[in-house]
Amino acid sequence: MNSSKVAIKNSREKYPLRLNMYDRPPAQDVTLEEFETWAIDRLKVLSEIESSFVRNRTHDELKTVTTDQCRKYLPVDSNNAELQTREPQRKKDHVSHFILRLAFCRSEELRRRFVKAETTLFRVRYENSAPADREKFIEAHNVGGDTVDVQKDPALLKQLQKVAASAAHATLEKSYYKVPWTQVPDLVATRRVYLKGGFAYVPLSLQPNIIYQKFQQNLERALEQTAKALPRLDEDDRLVPILEHLSKGFVAGVSGEYRAGEGIDGEVTADMVDEIARKHFPMCMRSLHETLRADRHLKHAGRLQFTLFLKAMGVSVEEAIVFWRKGYGQSMTDDKFNKEYKYNIRHSYGLEGKRADYPAMNCQRIITQNGPGPGETHGCPFCHHSIDNLTSSLTSVYRITAQADLMEIQRAVKDGFYHVACTRVFEITHAERGVKKGEGLGAGESVAHPNKYVARSRELEKAAGMPSGAGDAMMVDEA
Amino acid sequence: MSAKDTECSPDVTLAFYRRLYPFKSIFTWLNHQNPPTKLFTHREFAFTLLGDVYLRYNSFNNADDLKREVCRLNPTRFEVGPVYSARPRDKKTMRAATFTPLLRELVFDIDMTDYDEVRTCCTGKGICSRCWAFIAAAVKILDRILREDFDFKHLLWVYSGRRGIHCWISDQSALALSDDSRRAIVHYIEVIKGGKEMTKKVNVRLVHRNGSVGGLHPMLADSLSYLRTVFGELILKDQDCFEENKGWETLLELLPNKKINEKLRKQWEADLFRASDLKWQDLISEVSALGKDSAEQNLMMAALEDVVLQYTYPRIDSEVSKHRNHLLKAPFCVHPATGRVCVPIDPARVSDFDPEKVPTVGQLLRELDGVAAQNGEPHHSDWTKTSLKPYVDMLDQHVAKLMKVVREQNRAEAERQF
């Protein structure tokens, strides 16, 4: 409603705002060629954003990269620019967004990725906007939330001071906005706002989060509607092939996934797992494997993480069942195993239920999703174990004893660079194979997937010409 | 407890479903009004049958339908799921993309097993009235957060039948929450994080570059002021968590000041089995001896607060609450191992609740036989004559409030149209 108010005010201008909420579809004609090239240009920007996530870039790095890409492929100038320049830019931005909506509404996975990338793009642009552009946007879309007069309410003031003291914005801020808490779930989740009676009190410095959230929620809803409408679009064969092509390009662009058989050959049998574990497993899997050996049991999340890892390592479903049956040993009756556990293993292999071929979890997933609760042992040891326990397993299991090495790993862990710590462990334990510091899994690649760790370790062993099963100087462990 | 009480044979459960289970109350609790709506008809029920056969995606037209099927299948228990975009029993005829969960009570699950590392009285499946104090503290805290911070009003707390408690929130705003919002609530509430290998499980403070730490969010500060008293009574006195070597070693591991740790370790090793409250006193005097308002003292004060949280703050099973399509055992089911009925609990009196006094199915049926002997014919509302009555009444009072909301909405809607 509000945007129409603005539109009337500047009736000759189609795009009075630099930033677009994309709440109305474009109504202009575009040529087939524009249709494709504009969409591809936008896709280039979004792909770069996605790969920034995969590479763990900080927000500032991501912002620089994205700003560069936007300048190249999808510039949107502020209102200071000439009308003749900014109108076509804004039209291209508007149209390309809607084309990609058509391409990416098809599956939940695509929708999720598209929303994440688009919201990030919006955020970067918002941060780069002049204050005047921002204010205009907030006013036009009525998204800022209601201001609260905190000075009038001493009790509230006291609570807000407490939040300020517990959060990064240390001191009380100039103004606060009151919104229903569901509009800022991320601020609630991280306890960065005061919550009372279902309302969140958002400080000025965090106000943009209200807007990003609104943008994201709008887009999510719109994509679902598009998905429902798409089968009825009944488009001729001009657009559909282009759309197919676009969505494929996005998927292929970045992939942190790992498929079975990559880089290693031959099936791994249940009996081989112990030895491979001893010589080649990264710490997360080693820890699961040892817990299974010691307790004859793993909790559900650990089983899932481990089963998918074994699958990607080349263990067939038959062998996996043998492995787990032996792993549980006497702790469980055959009957119980067949009833409750076999199904889950087969499910992980895509043989039961919805028959999805689940990929093995990459490091990002292991670290960020579903961390271990009391009594659980899955997750990433560098992130989820205390420093003391981590250090003692580095020494006892991986035989890393040099103080300098241990210090270096601990420092990386403290700074939150878990993949760096893990990569360092790989380098140290594979020094005998000629892996040097900084080389990682080859050419400086750091560990981003436990299966890549194993594959590389086994590859190095093979290259050294050592027959599998022969005594190994790298890790002498009589466990 | 006699052997008969824990017995849960098929005959016993069938008699329970036929004569005692409050289907009508459960129906209105899920449906919010008397005529069946999608809140009931599109709701998933899952049955666990003898021999661990699990039947999902059942749905029913009304309370009688549900009762008929429950009596036919005689499940050991049944679970309630979300309201879907279509009737769950028609799932097979739908495209997967069009069959999605829409609404669902927000639920929480607290289980005693998550407290194993901080309780000394029982482990694993065991529970006694002493461990219940942990649950009682958790209920007090969660109930306050959910009502005051999130403004939910219709909370139903239900004993899980053995060693835990469930909470069902039926506010319309709660039913409509997206998975994202549910996840946000869980993260807001969740404090105890980390597995077996992580000793310090409370990391809720901002660590500044100079090593000092930030204060607590008001929600945690409020929780802490209540939990301090719980800590004194429960952890220091009743559970005596730091009496034995392993217990106080864990305590010292949680503290940042190496010097104090060394000193106390020596002192405590010399005085075996010194009581927990005395050890805590030792700690407090060490901390007071540090320079007033010095960086060291502030750091230790914060660490002690974190200890209180780690030992007493609610430990929730977070996965249960995060997704709309998670199933949870229906209230008033019978726990197959204990024979106890999963009865509602009044959060204001949760501390007085004794899990060992909850009626068992065997006991209830005997009460019923007594009544039947007097009156002859068995009747479906027989539960009014047994010790199940106060619990069903509690649910009915809860439901009455839910129905009032809908009635008022309907009236307002009618006036608007008029």
Coordinates of C-alpha atoms in Angstrom, one line a residue, chain A residues 21-402:
Chain A
M21 CA 11.3 -5.2 -1.7
Y22 CA 10.2 -7.1 -4.8
D23 CA 6.6 -7.1 -3.6
R24 CA 5.2 -6.4 -7.1
P25 CA 6.0 -8.3 -10.2
P26 CA 7.4 -6.4 -13.1
A27 CA 4.9 -5.4 -15.8
Q28 CA 7.2 -4.3 -18.6
D29 CA 8.1 -6.2 -21.7
V30 CA 11.6 -7.8 -21.9
T31 CA 13.2 -9.5 -24.9
L32 CA 14.1 -13.1 -24.7
E33 CA 17.7 -12.3 -24.8
E34 CA 17.4 -9.8 -22.0
F35 CA 15.5 -12.4 -20.1
E36 CA 18.4 -14.8 -20.2
T37 CA 21.4 -12.4 -19.9
W38 CA 19.9 -10.4 -17.0
A39 CA 19.1 -13.6 -15.1
I40 CA 22.6 -15.0 -15.6
D41 CA 24.1 -11.7 -14.4
R42 CA 22.2 -11.9 -11.2
L43 CA 23.1 -15.5 -10.9
K44 CA 26.8 -14.6 -11.0
V45 CA 26.3 -12.3 -8.0
L46 CA 24.3 -14.9 -6.0
S47 CA 26.8 -17.7 -6.8
E48 CA 29.6 -15.6 -5.4
I49 CA 27.6 -15.0 -2.2
E50 CA 27.0 -18.7 -1.9
S51 CA 30.6 -19.6 -2.3
S52 CA 31.5 -17.0 0.3
F53 CA 29.4 -19.0 2.8
V54 CA 31.1 -22.2 1.8
R55 CA 34.5 -20.7 2.2
N56 CA 33.7 -19.3 5.6
R57 CA 34.4 -15.7 4.6
T58 CA 33.7 -13.1 7.2
H59 CA 30.8 -10.7 6.6
D60 CA 33.2 -7.9 5.7
E61 CA 35.0 -10.1 3.2
L62 CA 31.7 -11.2 1.8
K63 CA 30.5 -7.6 1.6
T64 CA 33.6 -6.5 -0.4
V65 CA 33.3 -9.4 -2.8
T66 CA 29.6 -8.9 -3.3
T67 CA 29.9 -5.2 -3.8
D68 CA 32.5 -5.8 -6.5
Q69 CA 30.3 -8.4 -8.3
C70 CA 27.3 -6.0 -8.1
R71 CA 29.3 -3.2 -9.6
K72 CA 30.2 -5.5 -12.5
Y73 CA 27.0 -7.3 -13.2
L74 CA 24.1 -5.7 -11.3
P75 CA 24.8 -2.1 -10.4
V76 CA 22.0 -0.1 -8.6
D77 CA 23.0 3.5 -8.1
S78 CA 21.5 5.8 -5.4
N79 CA 19.1 8.5 -6.2
N80 CA 21.9 11.0 -6.7
A81 CA 22.5 9.3 -10.1
E82 CA 20.9 10.5 -13.3
L83 CA 17.4 9.2 -13.9
Q84 CA 18.5 7.8 -17.3
T85 CA 21.1 5.7 -15.6
R86 CA 19.3 4.5 -12.6
E87 CA 15.9 3.6 -14.1
P88 CA 17.3 0.8 -16.4
Q89 CA 19.6 -0.5 -13.6
R90 CA 16.6 -0.8 -11.3
K91 CA 14.5 -2.4 -14.0
K92 CA 17.2 -5.0 -14.6
D93 CA 17.5 -5.7 -10.9
H94 CA 13.7 -6.0 -10.6
V95 CA 13.1 -8.2 -13.6
S96 CA 16.1 -10.5 -13.0
H97 CA 15.0 -11.2 -9.4
F98 CA 11.6 -12.3 -10.6
I99 CA 13.0 -14.5 -13.3
L100 CA 15.2 -16.3 -10.8
R101 CA 12.2 -16.8 -8.5
L102 CA 10.6 -18.8 -11.3
A103 CA 13.8 -20.9 -11.7
F104 CA 14.3 -21.5 -8.0
C105 CA 10.9 -22.1 -6.6
R106 CA 10.8 -25.7 -7.6
S107 CA 12.2 -27.5 -4.6
E108 CA 12.5 -26.7 -1.0
E109 CA 16.3 -26.9 -1.2
L110 CA 16.5 -24.4 -4.0
R111 CA 14.1 -22.1 -2.4
R112 CA 16.1 -22.1 0.9
R113 CA 19.4 -21.4 -0.9
F114 CA 17.8 -18.7 -3.1
V115 CA 16.3 -16.9 -0.1
K116 CA 19.5 -17.0 1.8
A117 CA 21.5 -15.6 -1.1
E118 CA 19.0 -12.9 -2.0
T119 CA 18.6 -11.8 1.7
T120 CA 22.3 -11.5 1.9
L121 CA 22.4 -9.5 -1.3
F122 CA 19.7 -7.2 0.1
R123 CA 21.7 -6.8 3.3
V124 CA 24.9 -5.8 1.5
R125 CA 23.0 -3.3 -0.5
Y126 CA 21.2 -1.9 2.5
E127 CA 24.5 -1.5 4.4
N128 CA 26.0 0.3 1.4
S129 CA 23.0 2.6 1.1
A130 CA 23.1 6.3 2.1
P131 CA 21.1 7.0 5.2
A132 CA 18.5 9.0 3.1
D133 CA 17.9 5.9 0.9
R134 CA 17.5 3.7 3.9
E135 CA 15.0 6.1 5.6
K136 CA 13.0 6.3 2.4
F137 CA 12.8 2.5 2.2
I138 CA 11.7 2.1 5.8
E139 CA 9.1 4.7 5.4
A140 CA 7.7 3.4 2.1
H141 CA 7.4 -0.2 3.4
N142 CA 6.6 0.7 7.0
V143 CA 9.1 -1.9 8.3
G144 CA 11.0 -0.2 11.1
G145 CA 8.8 -1.1 14.1
D146 CA 7.3 1.4 16.6
T147 CA 9.6 3.6 18.5
V148 CA 9.3 3.3 22.3
D149 CA 9.9 6.2 24.7
V150 CA 12.2 4.3 27.1
Q151 CA 12.8 7.3 29.3
K152 CA 9.2 7.2 30.4
D153 CA 9.5 3.7 31.7
P154 CA 12.3 3.3 34.3
A155 CA 11.6 -0.5 34.8
L156 CA 12.1 -1.1 31.1
L157 CA 15.1 1.1 31.0
K158 CA 16.8 -1.0 33.7
Q159 CA 16.1 -4.2 31.7
L160 CA 17.4 -2.7 28.5
Q161 CA 20.6 -1.7 30.3
K162 CA 21.1 -5.3 31.4
V163 CA 20.7 -6.5 27.8
A164 CA 23.1 -3.8 26.7
A165 CA 25.7 -5.0 29.3
S166 CA 25.3 -8.6 28.1
A167 CA 25.5 -7.9 24.4
A168 CA 28.0 -6.4 22.1
H169 CA 26.4 -2.9 22.0
A170 CA 27.6 -2.3 25.6
T171 CA 25.7 1.0 26.2
L172 CA 22.1 2.0 26.1
E173 CA 21.2 3.3 22.7
K174 CA 19.4 6.4 21.5
S175 CA 16.2 4.8 20.4
Y176 CA 14.5 1.4 20.7
Y177 CA 11.8 -0.2 18.5
K178 CA 9.1 -2.5 19.7
V179 CA 8.1 -5.4 17.4
P180 CA 6.3 -8.8 17.8
W181 CA 9.1 -11.2 18.6
T182 CA 8.5 -13.4 15.5
Q183 CA 9.7 -10.5 13.3
V184 CA 13.2 -10.9 14.7
P185 CA 13.7 -14.6 15.5
D186 CA 17.5 -14.4 15.0
L187 CA 17.9 -11.6 17.6
V188 CA 15.7 -13.6 20.0
A189 CA 17.7 -16.8 19.4
T190 CA 21.0 -15.0 20.3
R191 CA 19.4 -13.1 23.2
R192 CA 20.4 -9.8 21.8
V193 CA 17.1 -8.1 22.6
Y194 CA 14.9 -7.7 25.6
L195 CA 11.7 -9.7 25.4
K196 CA 8.5 -9.0 27.3
G197 CA 4.9 -9.9 26.7
G198 CA 5.6 -11.3 23.2
F199 CA 7.4 -8.1 22.1
A200 CA 11.1 -7.6 21.3
Y201 CA 12.8 -4.3 22.1
V202 CA 15.2 -3.8 19.3
P203 CA 18.0 -1.1 19.6
L204 CA 18.7 1.3 16.8
S205 CA 21.9 -0.5 15.8
L206 CA 20.0 -3.7 15.2
Q207 CA 17.0 -2.2 13.5
P208 CA 18.2 -3.4 10.1
N209 CA 17.6 -6.9 11.3
I210 CA 13.9 -6.2 11.4
I211 CA 14.0 -5.2 7.8
Y212 CA 16.2 -8.2 6.6
Q213 CA 13.8 -10.5 8.4
K214 CA 10.8 -8.9 6.8
F215 CA 12.5 -9.2 3.4
Q216 CA 13.3 -12.8 4.0
Q217 CA 9.8 -13.7 5.3
N218 CA 8.1 -12.0 2.3
L219 CA 10.4 -13.8 -0.1
E220 CA 9.8 -17.2 1.5
R221 CA 6.1 -16.7 1.3
A222 CA 6.2 -15.5 -2.3
L223 CA 8.3 -18.4 -3.5
E224 CA 5.9 -20.9 -2.0
Q225 CA 3.1 -19.2 -3.9
T226 CA 5.1 -19.2 -7.1
A227 CA 5.8 -22.9 -6.6
K228 CA 2.1 -23.6 -6.4
A229 CA 1.3 -21.5 -9.4
L230 CA 4.2 -22.7 -11.6
P231 CA 2.5 -25.9 -12.9
R232 CA -0.4 -23.7 -14.1
L233 CA 2.0 -21.4 -15.9
D234 CA 1.9 -23.8 -18.8
E235 CA 4.6 -21.9 -20.5
D236 CA 5.6 -22.6 -24.1
D237 CA 9.1 -24.0 -24.7
R238 CA 10.8 -20.7 -24.8
L239 CA 11.2 -20.0 -21.1
V240 CA 11.1 -23.4 -19.5
P241 CA 14.5 -24.6 -20.9
I242 CA 16.1 -21.3 -19.9
L243 CA 14.7 -21.7 -16.3
E244 CA 15.9 -25.3 -16.1
H245 CA 19.3 -24.3 -17.3
L246 CA 19.5 -21.5 -14.7
S247 CA 18.6 -23.6 -11.7
K248 CA 21.2 -26.2 -12.8
G249 CA 23.9 -23.6 -13.0
F250 CA 23.2 -22.5 -9.4
V251 CA 23.4 -26.0 -8.1
A252 CA 26.6 -26.9 -9.9
G253 CA 28.2 -23.6 -9.1
V254 CA 29.1 -24.5 -5.5
S255 CA 29.1 -27.8 -3.9
G256 CA 30.4 -28.8 -0.5
E257 CA 29.1 -32.3 -1.1
Y258 CA 31.2 -35.4 -1.3
R259 CA 30.1 -38.4 -3.3
A260 CA 31.1 -42.0 -2.7
G261 CA 34.1 -43.4 -4.5
E262 CA 35.7 -40.0 -5.2
G263 CA 39.5 -40.5 -5.3
I264 CA 39.6 -43.9 -3.7
D265 CA 38.8 -47.2 -5.3
G266 CA 37.5 -50.5 -4.1
E267 CA 34.9 -51.3 -1.5
V268 CA 35.6 -51.1 2.1
T269 CA 34.5 -54.1 4.1
A270 CA 33.4 -54.0 7.8
D271 CA 36.6 -55.6 8.9
M272 CA 38.7 -52.9 7.3
V273 CA 37.1 -50.1 9.2
D274 CA 39.1 -50.5 12.4
E275 CA 42.4 -50.2 10.6
I276 CA 41.4 -47.3 8.4
A277 CA 40.1 -45.6 11.5
R278 CA 43.4 -46.0 13.2
K279 CA 45.4 -44.7 10.3
H280 CA 43.2 -42.3 8.4
F281 CA 40.2 -41.0 10.4
P282 CA 39.8 -37.3 11.3
M283 CA 39.2 -36.7 14.9
C284 CA 35.4 -36.4 14.8
M285 CA 35.0 -39.9 13.3
R286 CA 37.8 -41.4 15.4
S287 CA 36.0 -40.2 18.5
L288 CA 32.7 -41.7 17.4
H289 CA 34.5 -45.0 16.5
E290 CA 36.1 -45.2 19.8
T291 CA 33.0 -44.4 21.7
L292 CA 31.2 -47.2 19.8
R293 CA 34.1 -49.6 20.7
A294 CA 34.1 -48.6 24.3
D295 CA 30.4 -48.2 25.1
R296 CA 29.1 -50.6 22.4
H297 CA 26.6 -47.9 21.6
L298 CA 26.2 -44.5 20.0
K299 CA 23.3 -42.1 20.4
H300 CA 21.2 -41.4 17.4
A301 CA 22.9 -38.2 16.0
G302 CA 26.3 -39.9 16.3
R303 CA 25.0 -43.0 14.5
L304 CA 23.7 -40.8 11.7
Q305 CA 26.9 -38.8 11.3
F306 CA 29.0 -42.0 11.4
T307 CA 26.8 -44.1 9.0
L308 CA 26.8 -41.5 6.3
F309 CA 30.5 -41.0 6.6
L310 CA 31.1 -44.8 6.2
K311 CA 28.7 -44.8 3.3
A312 CA 30.7 -42.1 1.5
M313 CA 33.9 -43.9 2.3
G314 CA 32.7 -46.9 0.3
V315 CA 31.2 -49.2 2.8
S316 CA 28.2 -50.9 1.2
V317 CA 24.9 -51.3 3.0
E318 CA 25.5 -55.0 3.6
E319 CA 28.9 -54.3 5.1
A320 CA 27.5 -51.4 7.1
I321 CA 25.0 -53.7 8.7
V322 CA 27.7 -56.2 9.6
F323 CA 29.8 -53.4 11.0
W324 CA 27.1 -52.0 13.3
R325 CA 25.9 -55.5 14.3
K326 CA 29.5 -56.3 15.4
G327 CA 29.9 -52.8 16.9
Y328 CA 26.9 -53.2 19.3
G329 CA 28.0 -56.8 20.2
Q330 CA 26.4 -58.3 23.2
S331 CA 24.9 -55.0 24.3
M332 CA 21.9 -55.7 22.1
T333 CA 19.8 -58.7 21.0
D334 CA 19.6 -59.6 17.3
D335 CA 15.9 -58.9 17.5
K336 CA 16.3 -55.4 18.8
F337 CA 19.0 -54.7 16.3
N338 CA 17.0 -55.9 13.3
K339 CA 13.9 -54.0 14.5
E340 CA 15.3 -50.7 15.5
Y341 CA 18.7 -50.2 14.0
K342 CA 18.8 -52.0 10.7
Y343 CA 16.0 -49.8 9.4
N344 CA 17.9 -46.6 10.2
I345 CA 21.0 -47.9 8.5
R346 CA 19.0 -48.8 5.4
H347 CA 17.3 -45.4 5.6
S348 CA 20.6 -43.7 5.5
Y349 CA 21.4 -45.6 2.4
G350 CA 18.2 -44.5 0.7
L351 CA 16.6 -47.9 0.9
E352 CA 13.7 -47.1 3.2
G353 CA 11.2 -44.3 3.8
K354 CA 11.4 -41.5 1.4
R355 CA 14.4 -43.1 -0.3
A356 CA 16.6 -40.0 -0.4
D357 CA 20.3 -40.6 -1.0
Y358 CA 21.6 -38.5 1.9
P359 CA 25.1 -37.1 1.4
A360 CA 27.7 -37.4 4.1
M361 CA 27.8 -34.4 6.4
N362 CA 30.4 -31.8 5.7
C363 CA 32.2 -29.9 8.4
Q364 CA 29.9 -26.9 8.2
R365 CA 27.0 -29.1 8.9
I366 CA 28.7 -31.1 11.7
I367 CA 29.8 -27.9 13.4
T368 CA 26.7 -25.7 13.1
Q369 CA 23.8 -28.2 13.2
N370 CA 22.5 -30.0 16.1
G371 CA 25.5 -30.0 18.5
P372 CA 25.9 -32.7 21.0
G373 CA 23.7 -32.7 24.2
P374 CA 24.5 -34.3 27.5
G375 CA 25.8 -37.9 27.0
E376 CA 26.3 -37.4 23.2
T377 CA 29.6 -37.7 21.4
H378 CA 29.0 -36.6 17.9
G379 CA 29.9 -33.2 16.4
C380 CA 33.3 -31.7 15.8
P381 CA 35.9 -32.3 18.6
F382 CA 37.6 -29.0 17.9
C383 CA 34.4 -27.2 18.5
H384 CA 32.4 -29.4 20.9
H385 CA 35.1 -30.8 23.2
S386 CA 36.7 -28.8 26.0
I387 CA 40.3 -27.7 25.3
D388 CA 41.6 -30.0 28.0
N389 CA 39.9 -33.1 26.6
L390 CA 40.9 -32.1 23.1
T391 CA 44.5 -31.7 24.0
S392 CA 44.7 -35.0 25.8
S393 CA 43.2 -36.9 22.8
L394 CA 45.6 -35.1 20.5
T395 CA 48.5 -36.5 22.5
S396 CA 47.1 -39.9 23.3
V397 CA 45.4 -40.7 20.0
Y398 CA 47.3 -38.7 17.4
R399 CA 50.6 -38.6 19.2
I400 CA 51.0 -34.9 18.8
T401 CA 53.4 -34.0 21.6
A402 CA 55.4 -31.0 20.5

